[in-house]
Amino acid sequence: MTMVQAIGAALHDAMAADDRVVVFGEDVGRQGGVFRVTDGLQGTYGEQRCFDTPLAESGIVGAAIGMALRGFRPVPEIQFDGFTYPAFDQVATHLAKYRSRTRGLVRMPVTIRVPSFGAIGSPEHHSESTETYWAHTAGLKVVVPSTPADAYSLLRDSIECDDPVMFLEPKRRYWAKEDVDRAARREPIGTAVVRRPGDTVTVVTYGGLVGVALEAATLAAEEHGWDVEVVDLRSLVPLDIDTVAASVARTGRCVVLHEGPRTLGMGAEIAARLQEEVFWDLEAPILRATGFDTPYPPTRLEGDWLPGVDRLLDTVERSLSYDHA
Amino acid sequence: MADLIIDEVALEPIQLIAPDGHPTPHHGLDPTSVVDRLPAMYRAMVATRGVDEEMVNLQRQGQLALYPPCAGQEAAQVGCATALRDTDWLFPQYRELGAFLVRGIDPGGVGLSWRGTWNGGLGFVERCVAPICIAIGTNTLHAVGAAMASTWLGDGGVTVAFIGDGGTSEGDVHEALNLAAVQQAPCIVFVQNNGWAISTPTHDQYRAPSLAHRAIGYGMPGVRVDGNDVAACHMVVAEAAERARRGDGPTLVEAVTYRMGPHTTSDDPTRYRSEGEVATWRALDPITRCEAFLRHVGAWDDTLAEEAASHAADLRRSLRDAVYDAPDGPATEVFEHVFAEPTPELLRQRDELAAELEREG
């Protein structure tokens, strides 16, 4: 199934398994979501458990907090990444802090689904990388799946989790296909996975760019004989730095690949953590292939702006140019 | 019950007891119908006034970091809270001491928040009171979500969001009122219009005829009530709660009252308002009004005053004890409640702090 279908299946199965799960947001009901992710939920579970809200992002998240306080497991959708900003206050001020504010008395099992990131030719505010805002906010888990099977499994986990989760869905992977075994749950939130083993250089990435990294790795092997290892983080909080560090300790080189602007992006965190963990194993500085420190560009320019196979391979080559021999 | 809440929003606040204690029946409704409940409300108002004074004292002694006094607003808070069931959820801001005490929250639980040892208030959620909300207006949305949940649970619950006149200017309050109306959520948004948002007077805060008038735009009833008249506040909220419970949706209540003290112990109201204004409102004191009414209808008993004063003194003492004796708690506790299970990174950071504390002895 596609990632859209996998996420829809996860919502269906979560709602069937637990009648406290409610899905709401803009256009998720009658329309089934602008990407049809929530297709059929209202028909199956009724208008109380899947409903359309007024166009008000802060309201969607704020109301979810009240529902969670009364024992529900809300799964609100914010229609696009760039529209999470109006909800930022409710997320940062309350959702992320309710547990610590009440010393564990109040749980916030809220999973906010956000169709995220770029490369689908959308207008302004429809292609942004918001993960750093959430990862920097204590009390939130941040999950970014890259495949349909992971999306299914990680979303089920997120909904069952007693903590708030920002579930960022890479739109460019919505139509990727993969067999999904709904009976088998894969590894839980907080575990990275090596998507392609290699021993020349480690590429660390997540979400929509995992596919780009794998494509680049194939090209690198064919054209240059570089054996690129690709690590998919899958969740940014908790961050499975151990898997990344083990990989980099072996290859001695690391390139972090992400769409968001470079300054204080996930690459900055991973580079800092790796130099604490595996400094003596490094053969080269940890490098980053990222978006730029500019607002997300107009659609016709996003192909040039986004980090792709070429920018990644250039960065890998730069990493390999550090030669101590 | 009389129809206090009507489609047309009246500018003149509903009043059942005049400042001099004479009944002022409204729409045929007479405050003598709640006379048996007024002694309890009087007692709660006196307790609120006393504990409020003690909080200010403790702040002046350096025991509390900050405190937002509520003197003058006792009738609005006590009248509202006593009109509800103990299982109805309250979503306060931070000035709702009267509502907290009505719910049986230990004054120490409130004091420790302002001392800085318990952010959300001790003993709050166990009594269906959401933690103190320092951000303005954001709590209204939580109340709407919880009200929707009450409908789904079929528990007949009503939620009340407390905000001030300043809070109504926040965008979240618009989203909350609109969502509540669309969902017909069993929710009451209770605005205490206390005249000032720190130093901003109401005429610089809004230009609508009243805050209750905003209800028209959302498609819900709005009602203005004399916020220093405990009987009127009680009956208006009781009727709004009854409407909500029978599925008729939310109500916007504006209680017109006055903040006698500063916004918090940090500001100086003499810089922004006149002594004459304060004196005018001091003459409208909600506690003396309640007493005057009880005397007027022959329901006053001197033992009530004594008993209320003694109860307030007990609460003041328990607050002092709680604050003086409160330990700060271990610093590493901050890592315990970030997530259900701490992440490996949080455990690393906890160990880092523990080692640092040990080195410092």
XYZ file of C-alpha atoms in Angstrom:
686
model
C 0.000 0.000 0.000
C 0.974 3.653 -0.309
C 2.058 5.721 2.664
C -1.282 7.534 2.493
C -3.073 4.205 2.747
C -0.748 2.987 5.486
C -1.402 6.058 7.630
C -5.133 5.734 6.980
C -4.949 2.060 7.955
C -3.137 2.959 11.170
C -5.879 5.442 12.044
C -8.590 2.886 11.237
C -6.927 0.199 13.340
C -6.188 2.556 16.233
C -9.809 3.721 16.297
C -11.040 0.132 16.192
C -8.699 -0.878 19.003
C -9.545 2.011 21.338
C -12.764 4.012 21.304
C -11.017 6.903 23.062
C -9.163 7.692 19.818
C -10.705 10.687 18.040
C -9.573 12.201 14.732
C -10.322 15.799 13.802
C -9.034 18.817 11.953
C -9.716 20.728 8.782
C -11.381 18.624 6.061
C -10.599 15.280 7.660
C -14.253 14.206 7.791
C -16.438 14.540 4.694
C -13.514 15.068 2.361
C -11.306 12.446 4.009
C -8.410 14.885 4.190
C -6.861 16.871 1.373
C -4.601 13.866 0.703
C -7.420 11.344 1.503
C -5.417 10.062 4.475
C -8.525 10.005 6.676
C -10.773 8.631 3.945
C -13.589 6.489 5.309
C -12.983 7.209 8.999
C -16.107 9.293 9.434
C -18.202 6.723 7.590
C -16.919 3.902 9.773
C -16.676 5.581 13.156
C -19.237 8.360 12.950
C -19.159 12.111 13.250
C -18.214 12.151 16.898
C -14.968 10.246 16.410
C -13.933 11.850 13.123
C -15.017 15.409 12.507
C -14.236 18.632 10.705
C -13.312 21.667 12.793
C -13.445 25.374 12.123
C -10.309 26.650 10.407
C -8.347 27.386 13.562
C -5.089 25.612 14.277
C -4.605 26.872 17.812
C -8.185 25.846 18.502
C -7.598 22.350 17.154
C -4.612 21.737 19.412
C -6.046 23.585 22.411
C -9.262 21.571 22.285
C -7.206 18.373 21.988
C -5.556 19.258 25.299
C -8.946 19.475 27.014
C -10.016 16.165 25.474
C -6.825 14.463 26.633
C -7.403 15.842 30.116
C -10.739 13.999 30.089
C -9.203 10.691 29.017
C -9.419 10.754 25.232
C -6.590 10.087 22.763
C -6.922 12.887 20.231
C -5.237 12.612 16.839
C -5.664 16.085 15.350
C -4.381 16.964 11.893
C -2.856 20.327 11.055
C -3.360 20.511 7.346
C 0.131 21.693 6.348
C 3.482 22.243 8.032
C 3.493 26.032 7.581
C 0.135 26.263 9.356
C 1.437 24.716 12.552
C 2.799 28.119 13.572
C -0.595 29.435 14.778
C -0.768 26.319 16.983
C 2.776 26.703 18.259
C 1.652 28.468 21.426
C -0.720 25.685 22.473
C 1.904 23.030 21.700
C 4.824 24.737 23.426
C 2.946 26.421 26.266
C 0.614 23.617 27.251
C 0.739 20.348 25.340
C 4.440 19.778 25.944
C 4.357 20.915 29.565
C 1.170 19.520 31.076
C 2.837 16.373 32.363
C 5.697 18.165 34.120
C 3.420 21.001 35.271
C 1.257 18.450 37.097
C 4.149 16.221 38.174
C 2.920 13.336 36.093
C -0.720 13.511 37.191
C -1.976 14.504 33.742
C -0.980 12.621 30.610
C -1.207 14.173 27.170
C -1.651 11.296 24.702
C -2.093 13.628 21.725
C -0.655 12.778 18.306
C -0.548 15.767 15.975
C -0.310 14.620 12.366
C 1.230 17.132 9.999
C 1.679 16.606 6.245
C 5.196 17.996 6.137
C 8.238 19.000 4.088
C 8.617 19.926 0.436
C 9.167 18.673 -3.101
C 5.556 18.366 -4.176
C 5.227 21.735 -5.903
C 2.982 23.456 -3.393
C 2.518 27.166 -2.686
C 4.032 29.051 0.239
C 3.493 27.537 3.733
C 2.940 24.034 2.312
C 6.506 22.706 2.249
C 8.280 23.703 5.397
C 10.480 21.757 7.758
C 9.280 22.428 11.297
C 10.985 19.558 13.095
C 13.609 21.648 14.859
C 10.964 23.761 16.609
C 9.371 20.653 18.059
C 12.621 18.832 18.820
C 13.779 21.909 20.742
C 10.591 21.903 22.855
C 11.008 19.650 25.883
C 8.144 17.236 26.425
C 7.381 16.414 22.793
C 8.252 13.329 20.820
C 9.013 13.933 17.164
C 8.511 11.152 14.637
C 9.248 11.255 10.895
C 8.542 8.017 8.986
C 10.079 7.355 5.583
C 8.261 4.213 4.403
C 4.627 3.044 4.426
C 5.327 0.159 6.807
C 7.170 2.422 9.245
C 4.447 5.045 8.945
C 1.837 2.448 9.903
C 3.795 1.076 12.801
C 5.090 4.371 14.175
C 1.664 6.002 14.006
C 0.093 3.131 15.960
C 2.878 3.536 18.530
C 2.427 7.297 18.663
C -1.311 7.029 19.307
C -0.722 4.479 22.073
C 1.998 6.646 23.607
C 1.015 8.574 26.745
C 3.102 11.557 25.644
C 2.406 14.128 22.944
C 3.854 13.257 19.548
C 4.468 15.496 16.553
C 4.007 13.057 13.675
C 5.532 14.680 10.602
C 4.558 12.925 7.386
C 6.847 13.524 4.395
C 4.379 14.424 1.653
C 6.816 13.473 -1.098
C 6.650 9.889 0.205
C 2.832 9.766 0.384
C 2.645 7.784 -2.846
C 5.575 5.452 -2.129
C 4.433 1.812 -2.095
C 5.405 -1.060 0.139
C 3.805 -4.189 1.582
C 2.524 -3.424 5.057
C 1.887 -6.227 7.509
C -0.694 -4.669 9.839
C -0.382 -7.563 12.268
C 3.341 -7.064 12.787
C 4.469 -4.023 14.718
C 8.027 -2.995 13.956
C 10.552 -1.314 16.205
C 9.181 1.331 18.591
C 9.672 5.092 18.560
C 13.269 5.931 19.359
C 15.011 3.382 17.172
C 16.933 4.339 14.056
C 17.541 1.808 11.306
C 20.383 1.186 8.876
C 18.632 1.252 5.491
C 21.728 0.380 3.505
C 24.938 -0.960 4.993
C 28.248 0.447 3.797
C 31.748 1.155 5.073
C 32.951 4.302 3.308
C 30.777 7.043 4.787
C 27.606 7.281 6.871
C 24.696 9.383 5.617
C 22.241 10.211 8.404
C 18.800 11.352 7.327
C 15.050 10.904 7.830
C 11.692 11.243 6.121
C 11.546 12.163 2.470
C 15.291 12.300 2.039
C 15.872 8.642 2.894
C 14.912 7.829 -0.698
C 17.310 10.479 -1.997
C 20.119 9.071 0.150
C 19.506 5.532 -1.084
C 19.475 6.710 -4.700
C 22.713 8.615 -4.142
C 24.267 5.558 -2.467
C 23.474 3.390 -5.485
C 24.971 5.972 -7.835
C 28.020 6.411 -5.614
C 28.686 2.678 -5.663
C 28.242 2.405 -9.424
C 30.194 5.488 -10.424
C 32.806 5.869 -7.695
C 32.947 2.620 -5.804
C 32.028 4.416 -2.558
C 30.096 2.197 -0.208
C 27.634 4.576 1.485
C 25.813 3.540 4.650
C 22.375 5.144 5.058
C 20.888 5.556 8.536
C 17.200 6.508 8.799
C 16.543 8.187 12.164
C 12.742 7.604 12.069
C 12.332 9.568 15.284
C 14.161 12.763 16.179
C 13.000 12.702 19.814
C 13.963 10.305 21.281
C 17.091 10.311 19.137
C 18.811 6.977 18.682
C 22.309 8.419 18.736
C 23.776 5.002 19.588
C 22.888 3.537 16.202
C 24.285 6.605 14.453
C 27.450 6.625 16.553
C 28.062 2.924 15.951
C 27.795 3.493 12.213
C 30.086 6.528 12.204
C 32.588 4.782 14.482
C 32.857 2.158 11.760
C 32.949 4.384 8.665
C 34.821 7.310 10.260
C 32.851 9.771 8.156
C 29.404 11.303 8.385
C 27.162 13.507 6.287
C 23.848 14.643 7.730
C 21.136 15.228 5.141
C 17.970 17.256 5.871
C 15.601 19.623 4.096
C 15.298 22.278 6.787
C 17.577 25.319 6.980
C 21.130 24.490 8.039
C 21.569 26.734 11.071
C 20.496 24.888 14.229
C 18.892 22.148 12.183
C 19.046 18.464 13.144
C 22.473 18.319 11.448
C 23.867 20.715 14.038
C 22.644 18.523 16.876
C 23.845 15.292 15.323
C 27.271 16.730 14.524
C 27.644 17.995 18.084
C 26.555 14.695 19.578
C 28.816 12.637 17.315
C 31.909 14.650 18.115
C 31.193 13.990 21.813
C 30.645 10.272 21.224
C 33.066 9.196 18.506
C 35.623 12.011 18.193
C 38.616 9.665 18.004
C 37.017 7.560 15.261
C 36.410 10.485 12.934
C 38.440 10.712 9.718
C 36.771 13.932 8.599
C 34.637 16.705 10.024
C 30.949 15.903 10.125
C 29.376 17.670 7.161
C 25.850 18.731 6.303
C 23.846 18.683 3.070
C 20.744 20.733 3.814
C 18.290 23.373 2.740
C 19.540 26.947 3.038
C 18.976 29.621 5.660
C 16.339 31.297 3.514
C 12.566 31.109 3.532
C 11.366 28.094 1.567
C 11.620 29.081 -2.101
C 8.865 29.510 -4.693
C 7.776 26.211 -6.257
C 9.744 26.572 -9.488
C 12.970 26.912 -7.552
C 12.509 24.216 -4.944
C 14.288 21.618 -7.079
C 17.430 23.729 -6.932
C 17.004 24.703 -3.309
C 16.339 21.297 -1.789
C 19.263 19.005 -1.078
C 19.203 16.260 -3.739
C 21.425 13.489 -5.015
C 24.016 15.896 -6.442
C 24.392 18.029 -3.321
C 24.642 14.922 -1.206
C 27.274 13.310 -3.437
C 29.271 16.547 -3.512
C 29.220 16.603 0.275
C 30.191 12.932 0.482
C 33.096 13.660 -1.841
C 34.171 16.559 0.364
C 34.088 14.240 3.373
C 36.263 11.716 1.541
C 38.737 14.436 0.548
C 39.982 14.550 4.139
C 42.801 12.033 3.860
C 45.253 11.552 6.686
C 47.369 8.985 4.836
C -35.807 28.968 36.723
C -36.313 32.465 35.397
C -35.016 33.359 32.006
C -31.906 35.336 32.890
C -30.194 34.413 29.683
C -31.958 35.761 26.648
C -31.053 36.182 23.008
C -30.741 39.919 23.309
C -27.679 41.026 25.244
C -28.541 43.693 27.783
C -25.954 46.320 28.638
C -27.266 46.770 32.150
C -25.757 44.023 34.334
C -28.179 41.666 36.013
C -28.358 42.553 39.664
C -30.380 40.882 42.396
C -28.947 42.680 45.402
C -28.362 46.431 45.384
C -25.149 47.769 46.948
C -27.085 48.760 50.045
C -28.343 45.201 50.493
C -31.889 45.720 49.236
C -33.184 43.072 46.854
C -33.541 44.234 43.258
C -35.606 41.486 41.673
C -34.835 40.960 38.024
C -37.297 39.427 35.567
C -39.367 38.341 38.552
C -36.394 36.552 40.077
C -35.822 37.267 43.736
C -32.530 36.767 45.604
C -34.476 35.448 48.573
C -34.843 32.218 46.572
C -31.159 31.498 47.258
C -31.058 32.931 50.745
C -30.402 29.515 52.270
C -27.263 29.173 50.143
C -25.922 32.653 50.843
C -24.318 31.986 54.237
C -22.036 29.390 52.625
C -21.154 31.880 49.892
C -20.526 34.588 52.478
C -18.221 32.232 54.353
C -16.322 31.394 51.145
C -15.949 35.080 50.287
C -14.574 35.903 53.728
C -12.177 32.970 53.463
C -11.041 34.185 50.044
C -10.485 37.731 51.300
C -8.462 36.449 54.260
C -6.307 33.970 52.365
C -5.737 36.589 49.665
C -4.415 39.022 52.303
C -2.187 36.320 53.735
C -0.768 35.563 50.261
C 0.132 39.239 49.850
C 1.746 39.262 53.305
C 3.768 36.174 52.478
C 4.900 37.743 49.238
C 5.999 40.857 51.093
C 7.962 38.638 53.465
C 9.754 37.100 50.506
C 8.095 33.712 50.970
C 6.255 33.906 47.640
C 7.916 35.077 44.442
C 4.778 36.791 43.173
C 1.054 36.832 43.814
C -1.977 38.147 41.855
C -4.491 39.420 44.437
C -8.207 38.862 43.862
C -9.732 41.172 46.486
C -12.943 42.655 45.086
C -13.662 39.680 42.841
C -14.850 37.273 45.533
C -18.526 37.409 44.577
C -17.840 36.679 40.915
C -15.658 33.669 41.726
C -17.605 32.262 44.650
C -20.976 32.870 43.004
C -19.798 31.078 39.887
C -18.050 28.133 41.540
C -20.871 27.415 44.000
C -23.341 27.137 41.109
C -21.527 24.100 39.731
C -21.111 20.455 40.604
C -17.817 19.253 42.084
C -17.315 17.119 38.966
C -17.626 20.070 36.574
C -14.172 21.047 35.365
C -12.833 24.539 36.008
C -10.138 26.056 33.785
C -8.801 29.008 35.732
C -6.216 31.582 34.881
C -4.329 32.562 38.035
C -6.528 34.972 40.002
C -9.282 32.485 40.875
C -8.494 31.899 44.552
C -12.200 32.096 45.440
C -13.041 29.296 43.013
C -10.112 27.207 44.298
C -11.270 27.498 47.908
C -14.870 26.635 46.975
C -13.476 23.459 45.431
C -11.749 22.600 48.690
C -8.237 23.118 47.381
C -5.842 23.636 50.252
C -4.573 27.240 50.262
C -1.068 25.812 50.599
C -1.513 24.151 47.212
C -2.116 27.580 45.703
C 0.633 29.244 47.709
C 3.259 26.727 46.661
C 2.625 27.616 43.018
C 3.541 31.213 43.742
C 6.434 30.174 45.939
C 7.804 28.281 42.966
C 7.788 24.693 44.113
C 4.809 23.353 42.174
C 4.028 24.939 38.808
C 0.531 23.634 38.370
C -0.853 23.869 41.879
C -1.070 21.083 44.409
C -4.416 19.320 44.734
C -5.952 20.907 41.647
C -6.627 18.170 39.081
C -7.883 15.791 41.795
C -10.709 18.304 42.311
C -11.435 18.795 38.617
C -9.576 22.093 38.477
C -7.015 22.537 35.710
C -3.618 23.893 36.738
C -3.139 27.630 37.064
C -2.729 29.031 33.547
C -0.191 31.838 33.392
C -0.670 32.336 29.639
C -3.723 34.466 28.895
C -6.777 33.078 27.135
C -5.191 29.770 26.133
C -7.196 27.912 28.804
C -10.512 28.691 27.099
C -9.710 26.144 24.387
C -8.921 23.467 26.941
C -12.322 24.084 28.499
C -14.035 23.678 25.133
C -12.175 20.434 24.393
C -13.005 19.076 27.840
C -16.645 20.104 27.368
C -16.773 18.217 24.062
C -15.330 15.216 25.901
C -18.072 15.519 28.523
C -20.676 15.314 25.770
C -19.031 12.199 24.344
C -18.788 10.628 27.788
C -22.410 11.519 28.460
C -21.478 12.492 32.023
C -23.568 15.664 32.079
C -20.449 17.660 32.887
C -20.048 21.367 32.306
C -16.737 23.193 31.987
C -15.986 26.772 32.952
C -13.133 28.830 31.537
C -12.164 31.891 33.581
C -10.643 34.855 31.792
C -10.368 38.577 32.314
C -11.239 41.566 30.170
C -7.667 41.643 28.877
C -7.818 37.958 28.046
C -10.755 38.477 25.702
C -8.373 40.271 23.323
C -6.360 37.095 22.786
C -6.976 35.187 19.555
C -7.442 31.855 21.278
C -10.563 33.151 22.992
C -12.124 33.802 19.586
C -11.244 30.291 18.458
C -12.649 28.891 21.700
C -15.953 30.765 21.540
C -16.431 29.863 17.887
C -15.593 26.197 18.394
C -17.806 26.011 21.485
C -20.714 27.459 19.543
C -20.198 25.217 16.499
C -19.935 22.135 18.720
C -22.662 23.310 21.126
C -20.180 22.394 23.824
C -21.410 22.430 27.439
C -19.080 25.239 28.328
C -19.303 28.568 30.119
C -16.744 31.248 29.332
C -16.769 33.363 32.479
C -15.166 36.751 31.946
C -14.306 38.725 35.050
C -14.221 42.243 33.691
C -12.227 43.792 36.491
C -11.528 47.093 34.826
C -7.831 46.792 34.192
C -5.454 44.483 32.310
C -2.378 45.408 34.316
C -2.393 49.113 33.395
C -4.695 49.016 30.360
C -8.236 50.191 31.146
C -11.234 48.551 29.491
C -11.778 51.496 27.116
C -8.378 50.752 25.604
C -9.125 47.038 25.542
C -12.366 46.784 23.533
C -14.932 48.965 21.794
C -17.905 46.610 21.768
C -20.837 47.782 23.916
C -19.816 45.099 26.388
C -17.823 41.893 26.382
C -21.058 39.923 26.678
C -22.165 41.451 23.355
C -19.478 39.468 21.598
C -21.617 36.383 22.151
C -23.974 37.603 19.419
C -21.292 37.146 16.803
C -20.614 33.591 17.872
C -24.234 32.580 17.980
C -24.491 31.946 21.689
C -26.176 33.715 24.577
C -24.243 36.428 26.328
C -25.125 37.824 29.695
C -23.770 40.694 31.775
C -23.991 40.282 35.479
C -23.067 42.461 38.448
C -19.855 40.762 39.472
C -20.030 42.135 43.015
C -23.440 40.557 43.583
C -22.848 36.994 44.650
C -26.504 35.961 44.315
C -26.708 37.265 40.743
C -23.440 35.585 39.716
C -24.593 32.342 41.281
C -27.973 32.340 39.567
C -26.678 33.359 36.163
C -24.042 30.608 36.181
C -26.566 28.087 37.513
C -28.836 28.865 34.593
C -25.965 28.736 32.072
C -24.905 25.370 33.523
C -28.457 24.063 33.290
C -28.665 25.159 29.638
C -25.347 23.426 28.941
C -26.400 20.225 30.698
C -29.593 19.939 28.713
C -27.634 20.255 25.458
C -28.321 23.896 24.635
C -24.655 24.781 24.338
C -22.264 27.401 25.641
C -22.830 30.755 27.326
C -20.601 33.803 27.561
C -20.942 35.434 30.980
C -19.400 38.806 31.714
C -19.167 39.581 35.423
C -18.621 43.309 35.870
C -16.373 43.699 38.877
C -13.208 45.439 40.031
C -9.715 44.456 41.004
C -9.135 46.341 44.251
C -5.422 45.623 44.390
C -2.619 45.535 41.855
C -2.479 43.089 38.928
C 0.253 41.309 40.836
C 2.438 42.192 43.778
C 4.934 43.531 41.208
C 2.950 46.442 39.813
C 1.969 49.786 41.302
C -1.656 50.668 40.495
C -1.216 54.226 41.781
C 0.694 54.887 38.553
C -2.312 54.156 36.348
C -5.560 54.695 38.267
C -7.043 57.211 40.638
C -7.789 56.853 44.322
C -11.303 58.108 43.614
C -11.973 55.217 41.276
C -10.810 52.696 43.849
C -12.929 54.381 46.531
C -16.022 54.182 44.303
C -15.582 50.457 43.965
C -14.625 49.946 47.579
C -18.138 51.152 48.413
C -19.446 48.288 46.281
C -17.607 45.631 48.277
C -19.222 42.244 47.566
C -18.830 40.913 51.098
C -20.509 43.821 52.874
C -23.259 43.724 50.248
C -23.983 40.084 50.982
C -24.047 40.790 54.709
C -26.357 43.792 54.260
C -28.790 41.695 52.248
C -28.844 38.915 54.829
C -29.515 41.522 57.514
C -32.224 43.101 55.388
C -34.117 39.817 54.970
C -33.544 38.853 58.599
C -31.272 35.943 57.773
C -28.155 37.377 59.392
C -26.710 35.728 62.450
C -23.719 37.193 64.279
C -22.308 33.717 64.734
C -21.969 33.531 60.939
C -19.485 36.413 60.968
C -17.550 34.870 63.839
C -17.537 31.431 62.287
C -16.504 32.799 58.881
C -13.679 34.834 60.432
C -12.447 31.858 62.395
C -12.545 29.619 59.294
C -10.570 32.252 57.366
C -8.021 32.440 60.188
C -7.604 28.653 60.102
C -6.985 28.744 56.352
C -4.489 31.595 56.721
C -2.619 29.568 59.322
C -2.583 26.456 57.174
C -1.286 28.524 54.252
C 1.521 29.987 56.356
C 2.483 26.552 57.661
C 2.452 25.021 54.190
C 4.606 27.789 52.763
C 7.098 28.039 55.631
C 7.564 24.276 55.802
C 7.694 23.552 52.090
C 10.871 21.864 50.876
C 12.111 22.788 47.420
C 12.284 19.120 46.436
C 15.222 17.404 44.772
C 16.402 19.224 41.646
C 16.693 15.947 39.714
C 12.900 15.611 40.003
C 12.624 17.855 36.937
C 13.652 14.909 34.785
C 10.941 12.610 36.108
C 7.870 14.079 34.484
C 8.963 15.159 31.021
C 7.769 11.892 29.447
C 6.080 8.772 30.769
C 9.505 7.108 30.508
C 12.633 9.274 30.418
C 14.567 9.114 27.159
C 18.215 7.962 27.244
C 19.269 11.574 26.730
C 17.223 12.755 29.723
C 18.787 10.037 31.869
C 22.251 11.190 30.793
C 21.396 14.785 31.670
C 19.877 13.742 35.004
C 23.117 11.957 35.925
C 25.057 15.036 34.865
C 23.040 17.246 37.225
C 23.201 14.682 40.041
C 27.006 14.585 39.764
C 27.146 18.373 39.705
C 25.019 18.577 42.866
C 27.165 15.981 44.594
C 30.358 17.881 43.785
C 28.816 21.037 45.187
C 27.830 19.064 48.293
